[in-house]
Amino acid sequence: SGKEVYISANIAPLLDGDGNVIGGMAVGIDHSDRKKAENELKVQTAFQEELFEGAPEAIVVLDNQDRVLKINREFTLMFGYTPEEVIGKQINDLIVPEGVSDEGERVTTQVAKGESVNIETVRHAKDGTLIDVSILGNPIKLDDDQLAVYGIYRDISERKTAEKIHFFSA
């Protein structure tokens, strides 16, 4: 029928009482469904990776102790850190300004409890530049177990500047 099939085969000789080969025996196992599932998983993973890397917002994935597991390109552009500089480090030590460290801890605690967070605040880049951001933090769960946390940071500096100008000119 032209259908591609993935099999594994074990082949063994059949011997007579004197040890002479009188035939062979083969056992084949069809792995087509597994191979199809593996290919579908590869495609899904590629889509998710492209979505993560190509997102217009800075994204960080954290473990349950707030250590950085992964960042995307936009995180590097916004905050100036490369993956090598941040992987394994505490996110609050990297980008939370001293004046709002309590807020950083509150956000960490809230998400650790399995709650989502959506706030507007300020964070700093590697060079110390302050950035007005909107943060969405969500737990990543499998069944009832929290595996990790993802944070999405959107730079809202232009909007905040426009609001200040509008306020002062009114």
Coordinates of C-alpha atoms in Angstrom, one line a residue, residues 62-167:
L62 CA 12.3 29.8 36.6
D63 CA 12.6 26.8 38.8
N64 CA 10.7 26.6 42.1
Q65 CA 13.5 28.4 43.9
D66 CA 13.3 31.4 41.5
R67 CA 16.5 30.4 39.7
V68 CA 16.7 31.1 36.0
L69 CA 16.3 28.0 33.8
K70 CA 15.9 29.7 30.4
I71 CA 15.5 33.1 28.8
N72 CA 14.5 34.2 25.3
R73 CA 16.2 36.6 22.9
E74 CA 14.0 39.5 23.9
F75 CA 15.0 39.1 27.6
T76 CA 18.6 39.5 26.5
L77 CA 17.7 42.6 24.4
M78 CA 15.6 44.2 27.2
F79 CA 17.9 43.4 30.2
G80 CA 21.3 43.0 28.6
Y81 CA 22.0 39.5 30.1
T82 CA 23.1 36.5 28.0
P83 CA 21.8 33.1 29.0
E84 CA 25.3 32.1 30.2
E85 CA 25.1 35.1 32.7
V86 CA 21.8 34.2 34.2
I87 CA 21.2 30.5 34.1
G88 CA 21.1 29.2 37.7
K89 CA 21.0 32.7 39.2
Q90 CA 18.1 34.2 41.3
I91 CA 15.9 36.4 39.1
N92 CA 15.4 38.9 42.0
D93 CA 19.2 39.3 42.4
L94 CA 19.5 40.1 38.7
I95 CA 16.7 42.6 37.8
V96 CA 14.8 43.8 40.9
P97 CA 16.0 47.2 42.0
E98 CA 16.9 47.6 45.6
G99 CA 14.0 49.9 46.3
V100 CA 11.4 47.3 45.3
S101 CA 13.0 44.1 46.6
D102 CA 10.1 43.5 49.0
E103 CA 7.8 43.6 45.9
G104 CA 10.0 41.1 44.1
E105 CA 9.8 38.7 47.1
R106 CA 5.9 39.1 47.2
V107 CA 5.7 38.2 43.6
T108 CA 7.9 35.2 44.1
T109 CA 5.8 34.0 47.1
Q110 CA 2.5 34.6 45.3
V111 CA 3.6 32.5 42.2
A112 CA 5.1 29.8 44.5
K113 CA 1.6 29.4 46.0
G114 CA 0.4 28.6 42.5
E115 CA -1.2 32.0 41.8
S116 CA -0.8 34.2 38.7
V117 CA 0.7 37.7 39.0
N118 CA 0.0 40.6 36.8
I119 CA 1.7 43.9 37.9
E120 CA 3.2 47.1 36.6
T121 CA 6.5 48.0 38.2
V122 CA 10.1 48.8 37.5
R123 CA 13.1 46.5 36.9
H124 CA 16.7 47.3 36.0
A125 CA 18.9 46.1 33.1
K126 CA 22.4 44.8 33.6
D127 CA 23.8 48.3 33.1
G128 CA 21.5 49.7 35.8
T129 CA 19.0 51.4 33.5
L130 CA 15.5 51.4 35.0
I131 CA 12.7 49.9 32.8
D132 CA 9.0 50.3 33.4
V133 CA 7.5 46.9 32.9
S134 CA 4.3 44.9 33.0
I135 CA 4.9 41.5 34.5
L136 CA 2.8 38.4 34.0
G137 CA 4.0 35.5 36.2
N138 CA 2.4 32.1 36.1
P139 CA 3.2 28.7 37.5
I140 CA 3.8 25.8 35.1
K141 CA 2.0 22.8 36.4
L142 CA 1.8 19.1 35.5
D143 CA -1.3 17.7 37.2
D144 CA -1.1 19.2 40.7
D145 CA 2.6 19.6 40.8
Q146 CA 4.3 22.9 40.1
L147 CA 7.2 22.3 37.9
A148 CA 8.4 25.8 37.3
V149 CA 7.3 29.4 36.7
Y150 CA 7.4 31.6 33.7
G151 CA 7.6 35.4 33.7
I152 CA 6.7 37.6 30.8
Y153 CA 8.0 41.2 30.9
R154 CA 6.7 43.9 28.6
D155 CA 8.5 47.2 28.3
I156 CA 5.9 49.9 29.0
S157 CA 8.4 52.8 29.4
E158 CA 7.0 54.7 26.4
R159 CA 3.4 54.5 27.7
K160 CA 4.5 55.6 31.2
T161 CA 6.4 58.6 29.7
A162 CA 3.4 59.5 27.6
E163 CA 1.2 59.3 30.8
K164 CA 3.6 61.6 32.6
I165 CA 3.6 64.1 29.8
H166 CA -0.2 64.1 29.5
F167 CA -0.5 64.5 33.3

